[in-house]
C-alpha atoms as a printed R data frame, in Angstrom:
    type eleno elety resid chain resno      x       y      z
1   ATOM     1    CA   MET     A     1 41.116 124.628 37.843
2   ATOM     2    CA   VAL     A     2 43.295 125.499 35.153
3   ATOM     3    CA   TYR     A     3 43.921 122.957 32.638
4   ATOM     4    CA   VAL     A     4 46.298 123.094 29.818
5   ATOM     5    CA   VAL     A     5 45.072 120.581 26.526
6   ATOM     6    CA   THR     A     6 48.344 119.529 24.617
7   ATOM     7    CA   PRO     A     7 47.388 116.601 22.289
8   ATOM     8    CA   CYS     A     8 49.720 114.470 23.726
9   ATOM     9    CA   ALA     A     9 48.673 114.341 26.814
10  ATOM    10    CA   VAL     A    10 44.405 113.702 25.658
11  ATOM    11    CA   LEU     A    11 42.398 110.328 25.138
12  ATOM    12    CA   ARG     A    12 41.731 111.257 21.492
13  ATOM    13    CA   PRO     A    13 44.312 113.844 19.517
14  ATOM    14    CA   THR     A    14 42.397 113.729 16.713
15  ATOM    15    CA   ALA     A    15 39.748 115.616 17.971
16  ATOM    16    CA   LEU     A    16 42.286 118.703 18.290
17  ATOM    17    CA   ARG     A    17 42.789 118.855 14.697
18  ATOM    18    CA   GLY     A    18 41.311 121.910 13.020
19  ATOM    19    CA   ARG     A    19 41.538 124.255 10.132
20  ATOM    20    CA   LYS     A    20 41.689 127.502 11.413
21  ATOM    21    CA   ALA     A    21 42.835 129.604 15.109
22  ATOM    22    CA   PRO     A    22 41.866 130.566 17.316
23  ATOM    23    CA   ARG     A    23 39.035 128.357 17.907
24  ATOM    24    CA   PRO     A    24 37.115 126.634 20.961
25  ATOM    25    CA   LEU     A    25 38.108 123.207 22.157
26  ATOM    26    CA   LEU     A    26 36.134 122.939 24.798
27  ATOM    27    CA   PRO     A    27 33.221 121.165 22.144
28  ATOM    28    CA   ALA     A    28 35.687 118.588 22.234
29  ATOM    29    CA   GLY     A    29 34.440 117.243 25.229
30  ATOM    30    CA   LEU     A    30 35.412 113.774 26.724
31  ATOM    31    CA   ALA     A    31 38.235 113.643 23.917
32  ATOM    32    CA   LEU     A    32 39.868 116.133 26.205
33  ATOM    33    CA   VAL     A    33 40.081 113.811 28.860
34  ATOM    34    CA   PRO     A    34 44.170 113.133 30.226
35  ATOM    35    CA   ARG     A    35 45.317 110.122 29.168
36  ATOM    36    CA   ALA     A    36 47.754 109.749 32.362
37  ATOM    37    CA   ARG     A    37 44.142 110.295 34.306
38  ATOM    38    CA   PRO     A    38 40.861 108.917 32.673
39  ATOM    39    CA   PHE     A    39 39.325 109.566 35.973
40  ATOM    40    CA   GLY     A    40 40.573 112.671 37.787
41  ATOM    41    CA   ARG     A    41 38.701 115.680 38.500
42  ATOM    42    CA   GLU     A    42 39.620 116.917 34.639
43  ATOM    43    CA   ALA     A    43 37.739 114.257 33.303
44  ATOM    44    CA   ARG     A    44 34.573 114.767 35.549
45  ATOM    45    CA   ARG     A    45 34.223 118.146 35.031
46  ATOM    46    CA   LEU     A    46 34.258 117.640 31.320
47  ATOM    47    CA   LEU     A    47 31.456 115.172 31.858
48  ATOM    48    CA   PHE     A    48 29.736 118.085 33.469
49  ATOM    49    CA   GLN     A    49 29.644 120.040 30.530
50  ATOM    50    CA   HIS     A    50 27.918 117.767 29.401
51  ATOM    51    CA   ALA     A    51 24.387 119.226 28.714
52  ATOM    52    CA   PHE     A    52 23.315 115.351 28.718
53  ATOM    53    CA   ALA     A    53 25.097 114.464 32.033
54  ATOM    54    CA   ARG     A    54 23.515 116.997 33.883
55  ATOM    55    CA   TYR     A    55 19.888 116.168 32.052
56  ATOM    56    CA   VAL     A    56 20.402 112.632 33.903
57  ATOM    57    CA   THR     A    57 21.494 114.253 37.066
58  ATOM    58    CA   ALA     A    58 18.674 116.211 37.355
59  ATOM    59    CA   LEU     A    59 16.121 113.649 36.510
60  ATOM    60    CA   LEU     A    60 17.763 110.920 39.368
61  ATOM    61    CA   PRO     A    61 15.203 112.130 41.613
62  ATOM    62    CA   PHE     A    62 12.467 110.325 39.652
63  ATOM    63    CA   PRO     A    63 13.354 107.211 39.069
64  ATOM    64    CA   VAL     A    64 14.487 107.132 42.897
65  ATOM    65    CA   ALA     A    65 11.130 108.055 44.241
66  ATOM    66    CA   MET     A    66  9.472 105.330 41.596
67  ATOM    67    CA   ILE     A    67 12.017 102.706 43.410
68  ATOM    68    CA   ILE     A    68 11.196 104.266 47.535
69  ATOM    69    CA   TRP     A    69  6.996 104.554 46.436
70  ATOM    70    CA   PRO     A    70  6.337 102.075 43.992
71  ATOM    71    CA   GLU     A    71  2.691 103.222 43.877
72  ATOM    72    CA   LEU     A    72  3.715 106.710 42.378
73  ATOM    73    CA   ALA     A    73  5.661 104.561 39.561
74  ATOM    74    CA   LEU     A    74  2.735 105.279 36.939
75  ATOM    75    CA   PRO     A    75  2.164 108.645 38.135
76  ATOM    76    CA   ILE     A    76  5.580 109.809 37.957
77  ATOM    77    CA   SER     A    77  5.971 108.454 34.386
78  ATOM    78    CA   GLN     A    78  3.566 110.218 33.405
79  ATOM    79    CA   ALA     A    79  4.613 113.483 34.800
80  ATOM    80    CA   PRO     A    80  7.074 114.538 31.318
81  ATOM    81    CA   LEU     A    81  6.194 118.466 31.606
82  ATOM    82    CA   LEU     A    82  7.114 118.138 35.354
83  ATOM    83    CA   MET     A    83 10.688 116.553 34.275
84  ATOM    84    CA   LEU     A    84 10.862 119.368 31.678
85  ATOM    85    CA   ILE     A    85 10.274 122.145 34.264
86  ATOM    86    CA   LEU     A    86 12.853 120.366 36.625
87  ATOM    87    CA   VAL     A    87 15.556 120.417 33.793
88  ATOM    88    CA   LEU     A    88 15.302 123.626 32.673
89  ATOM    89    CA   PHE     A    89 14.794 125.284 36.160
90  ATOM    90    CA   ILE     A    90 18.160 123.911 36.968
91  ATOM    91    CA   GLU     A    91 19.673 124.819 33.996
92  ATOM    92    CA   THR     A    92 18.623 128.277 33.678
93  ATOM    93    CA   SER     A    93 18.270 129.673 37.574
94  ATOM    94    CA   VAL     A    94 20.108 127.362 38.970
95  ATOM    95    CA   ILE     A    95 23.859 126.640 37.281
96  ATOM    96    CA   ALA     A    96 23.119 129.778 35.291
97  ATOM    97    CA   ILE     A    97 22.003 133.034 35.579
98  ATOM    98    CA   GLY     A    98 18.737 133.618 33.319
99  ATOM    99    CA   SER     A    99 18.516 137.457 33.846
100 ATOM   100    CA   PRO     A   100 20.894 139.620 31.145
101 ATOM   101    CA   GLU     A   101 20.714 142.292 33.418
102 ATOM   102    CA   LYS     A   102 22.149 140.559 36.356
103 ATOM   103    CA   ARG     A   103 24.980 139.178 34.206
104 ATOM   104    CA   ARG     A   104 25.720 142.526 33.179
105 ATOM   105    CA   ALA     A   105 25.620 143.952 36.552
106 ATOM   106    CA   LEU     A   106 28.473 140.694 37.593
107 ATOM   107    CA   ALA     A   107 31.240 143.485 36.480
108 ATOM   108    CA   SER     A   108 31.570 147.312 35.735
109 ATOM   109    CA   ARG     A   109 33.172 148.474 32.124
110 ATOM   110    CA   ASP     A   110 36.464 149.173 33.989
111 ATOM   111    CA   GLU     A   111 36.782 145.843 35.794
112 ATOM   112    CA   ILE     A   112 35.946 144.676 32.476
113 ATOM   113    CA   ALA     A   113 39.304 146.362 30.892
114 ATOM   114    CA   ARG     A   114 41.305 146.018 33.902
115 ATOM   115    CA   VAL     A   115 41.099 142.093 33.612
116 ATOM   116    CA   THR     A   116 41.292 141.877 29.767
117 ATOM   117    CA   ASP     A   117 44.043 144.109 29.809
118 ATOM   118    CA   LEU     A   118 45.956 141.774 32.317
119 ATOM   119    CA   LEU     A   119 45.337 138.420 30.950
120 ATOM   120    CA   GLN     A   120 46.531 140.043 27.708
121 ATOM   121    CA   ALA     A   121 49.601 141.616 28.709
122 ATOM   122    CA   ARG     A   122 50.379 138.164 30.138
123 ATOM   123    CA   ALA     A   123 49.733 136.084 27.283
124 ATOM   124    CA   ARG     A   124 51.709 137.935 25.168
125 ATOM   125    CA   ASP     A   125 54.616 137.724 27.648
126 ATOM   126    CA   LEU     A   126 54.119 133.919 27.684
127 ATOM   127    CA   LEU     A   127 53.784 133.433 23.669
128 ATOM   128    CA   THR     A   128 56.879 136.001 23.851
129 ATOM   129    CA   GLY     A   129 58.131 133.721 26.197
130 ATOM   130    CA   ILE     A   130 57.473 130.197 23.958
131 ATOM   131    CA   ALA     A   131 58.314 131.496 20.364
132 ATOM   132    CA   ALA     A   132 61.526 132.437 21.969
133 ATOM   133    CA   ARG     A   133 62.469 128.965 23.221
134 ATOM   134    CA   ARG     A   134 61.285 127.581 20.215
135 ATOM   135    CA   ASN     A   135 63.218 129.630 18.084
136 ATOM   136    CA   LEU     A   136 60.420 130.619 15.372
137 ATOM   137    CA   ALA     A   137 61.147 132.397 13.007
138 ATOM   138    CA   ALA     A   138 58.029 133.262 11.516
139 ATOM   139    CA   GLY     A   139 53.865 132.112 11.748
140 ATOM   140    CA   THR     A   140 51.754 133.656 14.212
141 ATOM   141    CA   LEU     A   141 50.917 131.791 17.443
142 ATOM   142    CA   HIS     A   142 47.737 131.951 20.068
143 ATOM   143    CA   LEU     A   143 47.326 131.360 23.261
144 ATOM   144    CA   VAL     A   144 43.393 130.727 23.583
145 ATOM   145    CA   VAL     A   145 41.785 131.042 27.191
146 ATOM   146    CA   GLU     A   146 38.349 129.222 27.267
147 ATOM   147    CA   GLN     A   147 35.540 128.901 30.323
148 ATOM   148    CA   SER     A   148 33.019 127.104 31.096
149 ATOM   149    CA   GLY     A   149 29.552 129.250 30.878
150 ATOM   150    CA   MET     A   150 28.275 127.951 33.997
151 ATOM   151    CA   ALA     A   151 28.232 130.763 36.489
152 ATOM   152    CA   ARG     A   152 26.954 129.066 39.736
153 ATOM   153    CA   VAL     A   153 29.548 126.944 39.268
154 ATOM   154    CA   PRO     A   154 33.559 126.714 40.206
155 ATOM   155    CA   PRO     A   155 35.089 128.127 36.864
156 ATOM   156    CA   PHE     A   156 36.730 125.894 34.717
157 ATOM   157    CA   THR     A   157 39.696 127.241 32.594
158 ATOM   158    CA   LEU     A   158 41.298 125.994 29.743
159 ATOM   159    CA   VAL     A   159 44.005 127.184 27.889
160 ATOM   160    CA   SER     A   160 45.541 125.683 24.674
161 ATOM   161    CA   LEU     A   161 48.503 126.984 22.557
162 ATOM   162    CA   GLN     A   162 47.328 126.910 18.808
163 ATOM   163    CA   TRP     A   163 49.020 127.335 15.213
164 ATOM   164    CA   GLU     A   164 47.741 130.100 13.008
165 ATOM   165    CA   THR     A   165 47.156 126.542 10.645
166 ATOM   166    CA   GLY     A   166 44.354 125.407 13.466
167 ATOM   167    CA   GLU     A   167 46.795 122.885 14.860
168 ATOM   168    CA   VAL     A   168 46.901 122.288 18.789
169 ATOM   169    CA   LEU     A   169 50.779 122.363 19.264
170 ATOM   170    CA   ASP     A   170 52.247 119.446 21.567
171 ATOM   171    CA   LEU     A   171 54.223 121.134 24.962
172 ATOM   172    CA   ASP     A   172 56.541 120.063 26.882
173 ATOM   173    CA   ALA     A   173 56.617 119.848 31.048
174 ATOM   174    CA   GLU     A   174 58.008 123.210 30.972
175 ATOM   175    CA   GLU     A   175 56.069 124.809 28.514
176 ATOM   176    CA   GLN     A   176 52.720 123.528 30.371
177 ATOM   177    CA   ALA     A   177 53.843 124.677 34.060
178 ATOM   178    CA   LEU     A   178 54.356 128.331 32.083
179 ATOM   179    CA   LEU     A   179 50.957 128.313 31.295
180 ATOM   180    CA   GLU     A   180 49.553 126.705 34.487
181 ATOM   181    CA   THR     A   181 51.202 129.264 36.470
182 ATOM   182    CA   GLY     A   182 51.694 132.261 34.104
183 ATOM   183    CA   LEU     A   183 48.036 133.386 33.356
184 ATOM   184    CA   MET     A   184 46.285 133.047 36.956
185 ATOM   185    CA   ASP     A   185 47.428 134.570 40.475
186 ATOM   186    CA   THR     A   186 45.856 136.276 42.872
187 ATOM   187    CA   ASP     A   187 45.510 139.611 40.882
188 ATOM   188    CA   LEU     A   188 43.716 137.516 38.412
189 ATOM   189    CA   THR     A   189 42.011 134.888 39.211
190 ATOM   190    CA   GLU     A   190 39.993 132.404 37.557
191 ATOM   191    CA   GLN     A   191 36.813 133.756 39.762
192 ATOM   192    CA   ARG     A   192 37.720 137.460 38.484
193 ATOM   193    CA   LEU     A   193 37.908 136.482 34.787
194 ATOM   194    CA   HIS     A   194 34.889 134.426 34.645
195 ATOM   195    CA   LEU     A   195 32.914 137.030 35.689
196 ATOM   196    CA   VAL     A   196 33.683 139.447 33.379
197 ATOM   197    CA   ASN     A   197 33.185 136.497 30.398
198 ATOM   198    CA   ILE     A   198 29.635 135.871 31.966
199 ATOM   199    CA   ALA     A   199 28.791 139.768 31.942
200 ATOM   200    CA   THR     A   200 30.169 140.217 28.250
201 ATOM   201    CA   ASP     A   201 28.916 136.668 27.755
202 ATOM   202    CA   THR     A   202 32.295 135.907 26.196
203 ATOM   203    CA   PHE     A   203 34.124 132.541 27.094
204 ATOM   204    CA   MET     A   204 36.964 132.189 24.444
205 ATOM   205    CA   ARG     A   205 39.604 135.070 24.638
206 ATOM   206    CA   ALA     A   206 42.061 134.707 22.238
207 ATOM   207    CA   THR     A   207 45.736 136.653 22.297
208 ATOM   208    CA   SER     A   208 48.215 136.344 18.833
209 ATOM   209    CA   LEU     A   209 51.592 136.885 18.240
210 ATOM   210    CA   ASP     A   210 53.861 137.271 14.903
211 ATOM   211    CA   ALA     A   211 56.628 135.105 15.663
212 ATOM   212    CA   ARG     A   212 58.811 137.603 13.696
213 ATOM   213    CA   THR     A   213 57.899 140.779 16.477
214 ATOM   214    CA   VAL     A   214 60.080 138.611 19.132
215 ATOM   215    CA   SER     A   215 62.847 140.554 19.996
216 ATOM   216    CA   ALA     A   216 66.578 139.692 19.941
217 ATOM   217    CA   HIS     A   217 66.624 139.974 23.336
218 ATOM   218    CA   ALA     A   218 63.911 137.408 24.398
219 ATOM   219    CA   ARG     A   219 66.049 135.602 22.256
220 ATOM   220    CA   LEU     A   220 69.027 135.233 24.118
221 ATOM   221    CA   ALA     A   221 67.120 135.086 26.774
222 ATOM   222    CA   ALA     A   222 65.497 131.636 26.024
223 ATOM   223    CA   MET     A   223 68.584 130.628 24.464
224 ATOM   224    CA   ALA     A   224 70.878 131.527 28.276
225 ATOM   225    CA   ALA     A   225 68.056 129.419 29.546
226 ATOM   226    CA   ARG     A   226 68.817 126.207 27.711
């Protein structure tokens, strides 16, 4: 799931304010819920990113068992160690890969280089197009791609465009569509990037562009498109 974050579309745009770029946005959590789809799949996935929500889900069998077998309520309530073991097992072995060796084996060095080079090339093309479209003459843009670190769940990819001051830029519909469709395809899938990120233990990748380096040809092409 690719989710493009822009302040004009999220529930709490003030949560996106910052003083530096590039920076991760996933820690903002439920503040990133889309205003137009507060109960949509992005909101559900952002909720699942919260450790507390996962802990509650993991411990849900215990109160259910107390309801079904009331005579076991007291022994179950006095077994916090069992609850802790279950939570740790789910966090480290079910939704994550605990072994560093297993994580590193998910992607070879050649695969890591291919994926990161492809992502950077596409991000740079998108940055050039957006900078030319906005007729930016100076300053640095950052295209930030973040993914969830949970290994055994479908990947969740957060994309944002950040200005050098730390501001997350508002994007119009065309720019959002460019980011949603311009980064990932059959050659560079979310799953492929996810494996590389897990193998390298790197879940935020940023590509930067100085607006002064945008060519006159790119600016003319953007002007013609407008």
